[in-house]
Amino acid sequence: MNKDIQEILFSEDELAAMVSRVAGEINRDYAGKDILLVGLLKGSAVFITDLMRKIDIPCSLDFMLVSSYGRSTKSSGMVNVKKDLDEDIEGRHVLIVEDIIDSGNTLSAVLELLTSRDPASLKLVSLLSKPSRREKEIRIDYLGTEIEDLFVVGYGLDYAEKYRNLPYIGILKPEVYL
Ligand code: IMP
Ligand code: MG
């Protein structure tokens, strides 16, 4: 185990089981349709590549890099798009893929932006969710699992751009923050 990790929350096997279960729900719900997976960089990079390999319906892939303007803004639709989609999503079945939903501010802005481009449908899959932290109500259509208000890293999730490469999800030792 990495020396900075206090405890493993989800092992590789547990993550694989979670991803398979979520992919099964997606395969069932979208049977007969084509979907466009939209990964939000960078955190969802690991999850989306595992998830897409368990999806057995026709599927395309695109990515977006956004940063929320944060809580200082009063407008809910404010999002800074650093890298936009390559694909035109009008009339497409779009599934946003996120690593973790915390306050919900980022997702609420992304949902508003993508809705304005008239997709045939727009849904959200997230590996993790911290419901106790929510500031904006978000409907998560497909969810790996809820977690408590803990800062977690690994499997794409970072602290200061590190630990994304850990194959499990773990809790950082408090001294790493100091
Ligand atoms: P939100 O707009 O507050 O929902 O922000 C969600 C984003 O914050 C996620 O996509 C992550 O990039 C980041 N984030 C939130 N909680 C964690 C965590 O526990 N570990 C690592 N990144 C996190
Ligand atoms: Mg993220």
PDB file of C-alpha atoms and ligand atoms in Angstrom:
ATOM      1  CA  MET A   1       0.000   0.000   0.000  1.00  0.00           C
ATOM      2  CA  ASN A   2       1.163   3.584  -0.687  1.00  0.00           C
ATOM      3  CA  LYS A   3       2.819   5.088   2.417  1.00  0.00           C
ATOM      4  CA  ASP A   4       0.514   8.144   2.361  1.00  0.00           C
ATOM      5  CA  ILE A   5      -2.662   6.061   2.527  1.00  0.00           C
ATOM      6  CA  GLN A   6      -4.272   5.489   5.907  1.00  0.00           C
ATOM      7  CA  GLU A   7      -6.951   3.043   4.853  1.00  0.00           C
ATOM      8  CA  ILE A   8      -8.227   1.419   1.682  1.00  0.00           C
ATOM      9  CA  LEU A   9     -11.907   2.233   1.248  1.00  0.00           C
ATOM     10  CA  PHE A  10     -12.510   0.277  -1.966  1.00  0.00           C
ATOM     11  CA  SER A  11     -10.126  -2.401  -3.239  1.00  0.00           C
ATOM     12  CA  GLU A  12      -9.502  -3.117  -6.914  1.00  0.00           C
ATOM     13  CA  ASP A  13     -11.926  -6.053  -6.735  1.00  0.00           C
ATOM     14  CA  GLU A  14     -14.626  -3.965  -5.079  1.00  0.00           C
ATOM     15  CA  LEU A  15     -14.223  -1.237  -7.697  1.00  0.00           C
ATOM     16  CA  ALA A  16     -14.410  -3.780 -10.514  1.00  0.00           C
ATOM     17  CA  ALA A  17     -17.637  -5.184  -9.066  1.00  0.00           C
ATOM     18  CA  MET A  18     -19.096  -1.679  -8.741  1.00  0.00           C
ATOM     19  CA  VAL A  19     -18.177  -0.814 -12.328  1.00  0.00           C
ATOM     20  CA  SER A  20     -19.683  -4.067 -13.650  1.00  0.00           C
ATOM     21  CA  ARG A  21     -22.926  -3.520 -11.769  1.00  0.00           C
ATOM     22  CA  VAL A  22     -23.283   0.072 -13.034  1.00  0.00           C
ATOM     23  CA  ALA A  23     -22.423  -0.970 -16.619  1.00  0.00           C
ATOM     24  CA  GLY A  24     -25.102  -3.660 -16.412  1.00  0.00           C
ATOM     25  CA  GLU A  25     -27.725  -1.045 -15.513  1.00  0.00           C
ATOM     26  CA  ILE A  26     -26.588   1.142 -18.429  1.00  0.00           C
ATOM     27  CA  ASN A  27     -26.619  -1.780 -20.893  1.00  0.00           C
ATOM     28  CA  ARG A  28     -30.149  -2.658 -19.817  1.00  0.00           C
ATOM     29  CA  ASP A  29     -31.534   0.908 -19.930  1.00  0.00           C
ATOM     30  CA  TYR A  30     -29.975   1.900 -23.261  1.00  0.00           C
ATOM     31  CA  ALA A  31     -30.544  -1.378 -25.122  1.00  0.00           C
ATOM     32  CA  GLY A  32     -31.163  -0.618 -28.813  1.00  0.00           C
ATOM     33  CA  LYS A  33     -29.642   2.876 -28.600  1.00  0.00           C
ATOM     34  CA  ASP A  34     -26.258   4.456 -29.307  1.00  0.00           C
ATOM     35  CA  ILE A  35     -24.710   6.480 -26.504  1.00  0.00           C
ATOM     36  CA  LEU A  36     -22.058   9.148 -26.191  1.00  0.00           C
ATOM     37  CA  LEU A  37     -19.999   8.896 -23.017  1.00  0.00           C
ATOM     38  CA  VAL A  38     -18.750  12.290 -21.857  1.00  0.00           C
ATOM     39  CA  GLY A  39     -15.949  12.029 -19.319  1.00  0.00           C
ATOM     40  CA  LEU A  40     -15.183  15.021 -17.134  1.00  0.00           C
ATOM     41  CA  LEU A  41     -11.408  15.351 -16.959  1.00  0.00           C
ATOM     42  CA  LYS A  42      -9.294  14.526 -15.231  1.00  0.00           C
ATOM     43  CA  GLY A  43     -10.808  12.578 -12.359  1.00  0.00           C
ATOM     44  CA  SER A  44     -13.095  10.338 -14.422  1.00  0.00           C
ATOM     45  CA  ALA A  45     -10.309   9.120 -16.735  1.00  0.00           C
ATOM     46  CA  VAL A  46      -9.761   5.804 -14.948  1.00  0.00           C
ATOM     47  CA  PHE A  47     -13.426   5.071 -14.230  1.00  0.00           C
ATOM     48  CA  ILE A  48     -14.554   5.813 -17.801  1.00  0.00           C
ATOM     49  CA  THR A  49     -11.983   3.525 -19.406  1.00  0.00           C
ATOM     50  CA  ASP A  50     -13.014   0.629 -17.159  1.00  0.00           C
ATOM     51  CA  LEU A  51     -16.728   1.406 -17.524  1.00  0.00           C
ATOM     52  CA  MET A  52     -16.692   1.582 -21.328  1.00  0.00           C
ATOM     53  CA  ARG A  53     -15.123  -1.854 -21.584  1.00  0.00           C
ATOM     54  CA  LYS A  54     -18.138  -3.283 -19.735  1.00  0.00           C
ATOM     55  CA  ILE A  55     -20.623  -1.488 -21.969  1.00  0.00           C
ATOM     56  CA  ASP A  56     -21.838  -3.711 -24.793  1.00  0.00           C
ATOM     57  CA  ILE A  57     -24.051  -1.292 -26.730  1.00  0.00           C
ATOM     58  CA  PRO A  58     -22.703   1.024 -29.480  1.00  0.00           C
ATOM     59  CA  CYS A  59     -20.837   3.789 -27.715  1.00  0.00           C
ATOM     60  CA  SER A  60     -18.711   6.845 -28.569  1.00  0.00           C
ATOM     61  CA  LEU A  61     -16.331   8.695 -26.284  1.00  0.00           C
ATOM     62  CA  ASP A  62     -15.658  12.364 -25.683  1.00  0.00           C
ATOM     63  CA  PHE A  63     -14.155  14.465 -22.903  1.00  0.00           C
ATOM     64  CA  MET A  64     -14.650  17.864 -21.346  1.00  0.00           C
ATOM     65  CA  LEU A  65     -12.455  19.810 -18.947  1.00  0.00           C
ATOM     66  CA  VAL A  66     -14.350  22.320 -16.835  1.00  0.00           C
ATOM     67  CA  SER A  67     -13.812  24.227 -13.643  1.00  0.00           C
ATOM     68  CA  SER A  68     -16.579  25.658 -11.560  1.00  0.00           C
ATOM     69  CA  TYR A  69     -16.420  29.374 -10.821  1.00  0.00           C
ATOM     70  CA  GLY A  70     -17.234  28.357  -7.273  1.00  0.00           C
ATOM     71  CA  ARG A  71     -19.727  29.617  -4.805  1.00  0.00           C
ATOM     72  CA  SER A  72     -18.875  33.286  -5.197  1.00  0.00           C
ATOM     73  CA  THR A  73     -21.049  33.490  -8.294  1.00  0.00           C
ATOM     74  CA  LYS A  74     -24.787  33.710  -7.908  1.00  0.00           C
ATOM     75  CA  SER A  75     -25.485  32.242 -11.325  1.00  0.00           C
ATOM     76  CA  SER A  76     -25.841  28.472 -11.228  1.00  0.00           C
ATOM     77  CA  GLY A  77     -24.916  28.069 -14.891  1.00  0.00           C
ATOM     78  CA  MET A  78     -21.413  29.483 -14.621  1.00  0.00           C
ATOM     79  CA  VAL A  79     -18.747  27.061 -15.624  1.00  0.00           C
ATOM     80  CA  ASN A  80     -15.322  27.720 -17.109  1.00  0.00           C
ATOM     81  CA  VAL A  81     -14.903  25.358 -20.077  1.00  0.00           C
ATOM     82  CA  LYS A  82     -11.183  24.700 -20.537  1.00  0.00           C
ATOM     83  CA  LYS A  83     -11.705  21.965 -23.125  1.00  0.00           C
ATOM     84  CA  ASP A  84     -15.054  21.576 -24.828  1.00  0.00           C
ATOM     85  CA  LEU A  85     -16.522  18.494 -26.517  1.00  0.00           C
ATOM     86  CA  ASP A  86     -15.415  17.595 -30.036  1.00  0.00           C
ATOM     87  CA  GLU A  87     -18.804  16.016 -30.756  1.00  0.00           C
ATOM     88  CA  ASP A  88     -22.066  17.755 -31.567  1.00  0.00           C
ATOM     89  CA  ILE A  89     -24.517  16.336 -29.016  1.00  0.00           C
ATOM     90  CA  GLU A  90     -27.797  17.525 -30.552  1.00  0.00           C
ATOM     91  CA  GLY A  91     -30.152  14.553 -30.805  1.00  0.00           C
ATOM     92  CA  ARG A  92     -27.686  12.176 -29.118  1.00  0.00           C
ATOM     93  CA  HIS A  93     -28.095  10.086 -25.996  1.00  0.00           C
ATOM     94  CA  VAL A  94     -25.463  11.607 -23.738  1.00  0.00           C
ATOM     95  CA  LEU A  95     -24.185  10.026 -20.534  1.00  0.00           C
ATOM     96  CA  ILE A  96     -21.923  12.214 -18.411  1.00  0.00           C
ATOM     97  CA  VAL A  97     -19.298  10.239 -16.503  1.00  0.00           C
ATOM     98  CA  GLU A  98     -17.977  11.766 -13.277  1.00  0.00           C
ATOM     99  CA  ASP A  99     -15.653  10.483 -10.571  1.00  0.00           C
ATOM    100  CA  ILE A 100     -17.312  12.011  -7.513  1.00  0.00           C
ATOM    101  CA  ILE A 101     -20.140  14.446  -6.795  1.00  0.00           C
ATOM    102  CA  ASP A 102     -19.367  16.658  -3.841  1.00  0.00           C
ATOM    103  CA  SER A 103     -21.176  20.037  -3.630  1.00  0.00           C
ATOM    104  CA  GLY A 104     -22.790  19.355  -7.013  1.00  0.00           C
ATOM    105  CA  ASN A 105     -21.830  22.817  -8.288  1.00  0.00           C
ATOM    106  CA  THR A 106     -19.685  21.573 -11.183  1.00  0.00           C
ATOM    107  CA  LEU A 107     -22.278  19.082 -12.353  1.00  0.00           C
ATOM    108  CA  SER A 108     -25.193  21.440 -12.105  1.00  0.00           C
ATOM    109  CA  ALA A 109     -23.372  23.896 -14.389  1.00  0.00           C
ATOM    110  CA  VAL A 110     -22.344  21.171 -16.858  1.00  0.00           C
ATOM    111  CA  LEU A 111     -25.884  19.778 -16.960  1.00  0.00           C
ATOM    112  CA  GLU A 112     -27.260  23.226 -17.704  1.00  0.00           C
ATOM    113  CA  LEU A 113     -24.704  23.832 -20.453  1.00  0.00           C
ATOM    114  CA  LEU A 114     -25.221  20.466 -22.170  1.00  0.00           C
ATOM    115  CA  THR A 115     -29.012  20.639 -21.850  1.00  0.00           C
ATOM    116  CA  SER A 116     -28.901  23.866 -23.861  1.00  0.00           C
ATOM    117  CA  ARG A 117     -27.375  21.897 -26.784  1.00  0.00           C
ATOM    118  CA  ASP A 118     -30.521  19.763 -27.157  1.00  0.00           C
ATOM    119  CA  PRO A 119     -29.355  16.178 -26.653  1.00  0.00           C
ATOM    120  CA  ALA A 120     -32.018  13.461 -27.115  1.00  0.00           C
ATOM    121  CA  SER A 121     -31.339  12.504 -23.505  1.00  0.00           C
ATOM    122  CA  LEU A 122     -28.863  13.513 -20.828  1.00  0.00           C
ATOM    123  CA  LYS A 123     -28.029  11.321 -17.862  1.00  0.00           C
ATOM    124  CA  LEU A 124     -25.308  11.138 -15.262  1.00  0.00           C
ATOM    125  CA  VAL A 125     -23.177   8.315 -13.924  1.00  0.00           C
ATOM    126  CA  SER A 126     -20.860   8.884 -10.981  1.00  0.00           C
ATOM    127  CA  LEU A 127     -18.597   6.424  -9.231  1.00  0.00           C
ATOM    128  CA  LEU A 128     -18.939   8.144  -5.848  1.00  0.00           C
ATOM    129  CA  SER A 129     -21.181  10.682  -4.154  1.00  0.00           C
ATOM    130  CA  LYS A 130     -20.933  12.581  -0.874  1.00  0.00           C
ATOM    131  CA  PRO A 131     -24.586  13.456  -0.224  1.00  0.00           C
ATOM    132  CA  SER A 132     -23.851  15.263   3.048  1.00  0.00           C
ATOM    133  CA  ARG A 133     -21.825  17.881   1.121  1.00  0.00           C
ATOM    134  CA  ARG A 134     -24.467  18.747  -1.456  1.00  0.00           C
ATOM    135  CA  GLU A 135     -25.255  22.411  -2.174  1.00  0.00           C
ATOM    136  CA  LYS A 136     -27.079  21.813  -5.463  1.00  0.00           C
ATOM    137  CA  GLU A 137     -29.596  19.038  -5.899  1.00  0.00           C
ATOM    138  CA  ILE A 138     -28.367  16.623  -8.578  1.00  0.00           C
ATOM    139  CA  ARG A 139     -30.121  13.523  -9.889  1.00  0.00           C
ATOM    140  CA  ILE A 140     -27.485  10.816 -10.248  1.00  0.00           C
ATOM    141  CA  ASP A 141     -28.939   8.232 -12.638  1.00  0.00           C
ATOM    142  CA  TYR A 142     -26.251   5.605 -12.040  1.00  0.00           C
ATOM    143  CA  LEU A 143     -24.091   5.524  -8.919  1.00  0.00           C
ATOM    144  CA  GLY A 144     -21.259   3.318  -7.703  1.00  0.00           C
ATOM    145  CA  THR A 145     -21.769   4.143  -4.049  1.00  0.00           C
ATOM    146  CA  GLU A 146     -22.267   6.923  -1.524  1.00  0.00           C
ATOM    147  CA  ILE A 147     -19.474   7.782   0.899  1.00  0.00           C
ATOM    148  CA  GLU A 148     -19.194   9.861   4.041  1.00  0.00           C
ATOM    149  CA  ASP A 149     -17.578  13.290   4.063  1.00  0.00           C
ATOM    150  CA  LEU A 150     -14.024  11.972   3.610  1.00  0.00           C
ATOM    151  CA  PHE A 151     -11.336  13.105   1.188  1.00  0.00           C
ATOM    152  CA  VAL A 152     -10.437  10.118  -0.948  1.00  0.00           C
ATOM    153  CA  VAL A 153      -7.787   9.518  -3.606  1.00  0.00           C
ATOM    154  CA  GLY A 154      -6.880   6.894  -6.183  1.00  0.00           C
ATOM    155  CA  TYR A 155      -8.569   5.356  -9.221  1.00  0.00           C
ATOM    156  CA  GLY A 156      -8.389   8.755 -10.952  1.00  0.00           C
ATOM    157  CA  LEU A 157      -9.051  10.906  -7.892  1.00  0.00           C
ATOM    158  CA  ASP A 158      -6.230  13.205  -6.835  1.00  0.00           C
ATOM    159  CA  TYR A 159      -4.883  15.327  -4.056  1.00  0.00           C
ATOM    160  CA  ALA A 160      -2.765  18.139  -5.612  1.00  0.00           C
ATOM    161  CA  GLU A 161      -2.613  16.091  -8.857  1.00  0.00           C
ATOM    162  CA  LYS A 162      -1.099  13.079  -7.109  1.00  0.00           C
ATOM    163  CA  TYR A 163      -2.377   9.557  -6.335  1.00  0.00           C
ATOM    164  CA  ARG A 164      -4.557   9.261  -9.472  1.00  0.00           C
ATOM    165  CA  ASN A 165      -2.600   6.132 -10.411  1.00  0.00           C
ATOM    166  CA  LEU A 166      -3.445   4.126  -7.294  1.00  0.00           C
ATOM    167  CA  PRO A 167      -5.539   1.123  -8.374  1.00  0.00           C
ATOM    168  CA  TYR A 168      -7.735   1.364  -5.247  1.00  0.00           C
ATOM    169  CA  ILE A 169      -9.558   4.228  -3.507  1.00  0.00           C
ATOM    170  CA  GLY A 170      -8.152   5.203  -0.146  1.00  0.00           C
ATOM    171  CA  ILE A 171      -8.164   7.807   2.594  1.00  0.00           C
ATOM    172  CA  LEU A 172      -5.063   9.991   2.835  1.00  0.00           C
ATOM    173  CA  LYS A 173      -3.123  10.193   6.082  1.00  0.00           C
ATOM    174  CA  PRO A 174      -3.878  13.533   7.777  1.00  0.00           C
ATOM    175  CA  GLU A 175      -0.178  14.527   7.857  1.00  0.00           C
ATOM    176  CA  VAL A 176      -0.145  14.640   4.054  1.00  0.00           C
ATOM    177  CA  TYR A 177      -2.380  17.723   4.201  1.00  0.00           C
ATOM    178  CA  LEU A 178      -0.134  19.569   6.646  1.00  0.00           C
TER     179      LEU A 178
HETATM  180  P1  IMP B   1     -18.303  19.589  -6.802  1.00  0.00           P
HETATM  181  O1  IMP B   1     -18.563  20.667  -7.814  1.00  0.00           O
HETATM  182  O2  IMP B   1     -18.104  20.149  -5.422  1.00  0.00           O
HETATM  183  O3  IMP B   1     -19.347  18.496  -6.807  1.00  0.00           O
HETATM  184  O4  IMP B   1     -16.878  19.021  -7.199  1.00  0.00           O
HETATM  185  C1  IMP B   1     -16.663  17.734  -7.599  1.00  0.00           C
HETATM  186  C2  IMP B   1     -15.199  17.595  -7.960  1.00  0.00           C
HETATM  187  O5  IMP B   1     -14.372  17.873  -6.824  1.00  0.00           O
HETATM  188  C3  IMP B   1     -14.900  16.176  -8.349  1.00  0.00           C
HETATM  189  O6  IMP B   1     -15.067  15.985  -9.729  1.00  0.00           O
HETATM  190  C4  IMP B   1     -13.466  16.011  -7.906  1.00  0.00           C
HETATM  191  O7  IMP B   1     -12.606  16.465  -8.931  1.00  0.00           O
HETATM  192  C5  IMP B   1     -13.326  16.933  -6.718  1.00  0.00           C
HETATM  193  N1  IMP B   1     -13.478  16.174  -5.454  1.00  0.00           N
HETATM  194  C6  IMP B   1     -14.491  16.222  -4.589  1.00  0.00           C
HETATM  195  N2  IMP B   1     -14.314  15.401  -3.537  1.00  0.00           N
HETATM  196  C7  IMP B   1     -13.112  14.795  -3.759  1.00  0.00           C
HETATM  197  C8  IMP B   1     -12.363  13.799  -3.018  1.00  0.00           C
HETATM  198  O8  IMP B   1     -12.733  13.277  -1.952  1.00  0.00           O
HETATM  199  N3  IMP B   1     -11.175  13.439  -3.564  1.00  0.00           N
HETATM  200  C9  IMP B   1     -10.695  13.959  -4.737  1.00  0.00           C
HETATM  201  N4  IMP B   1     -11.388  14.865  -5.468  1.00  0.00           N
HETATM  202  C10 IMP B   1     -12.585  15.282  -4.976  1.00  0.00           C
HETATM  203 MG    MG B   2     -13.680  15.849 -11.269  1.00  0.00          MG
END
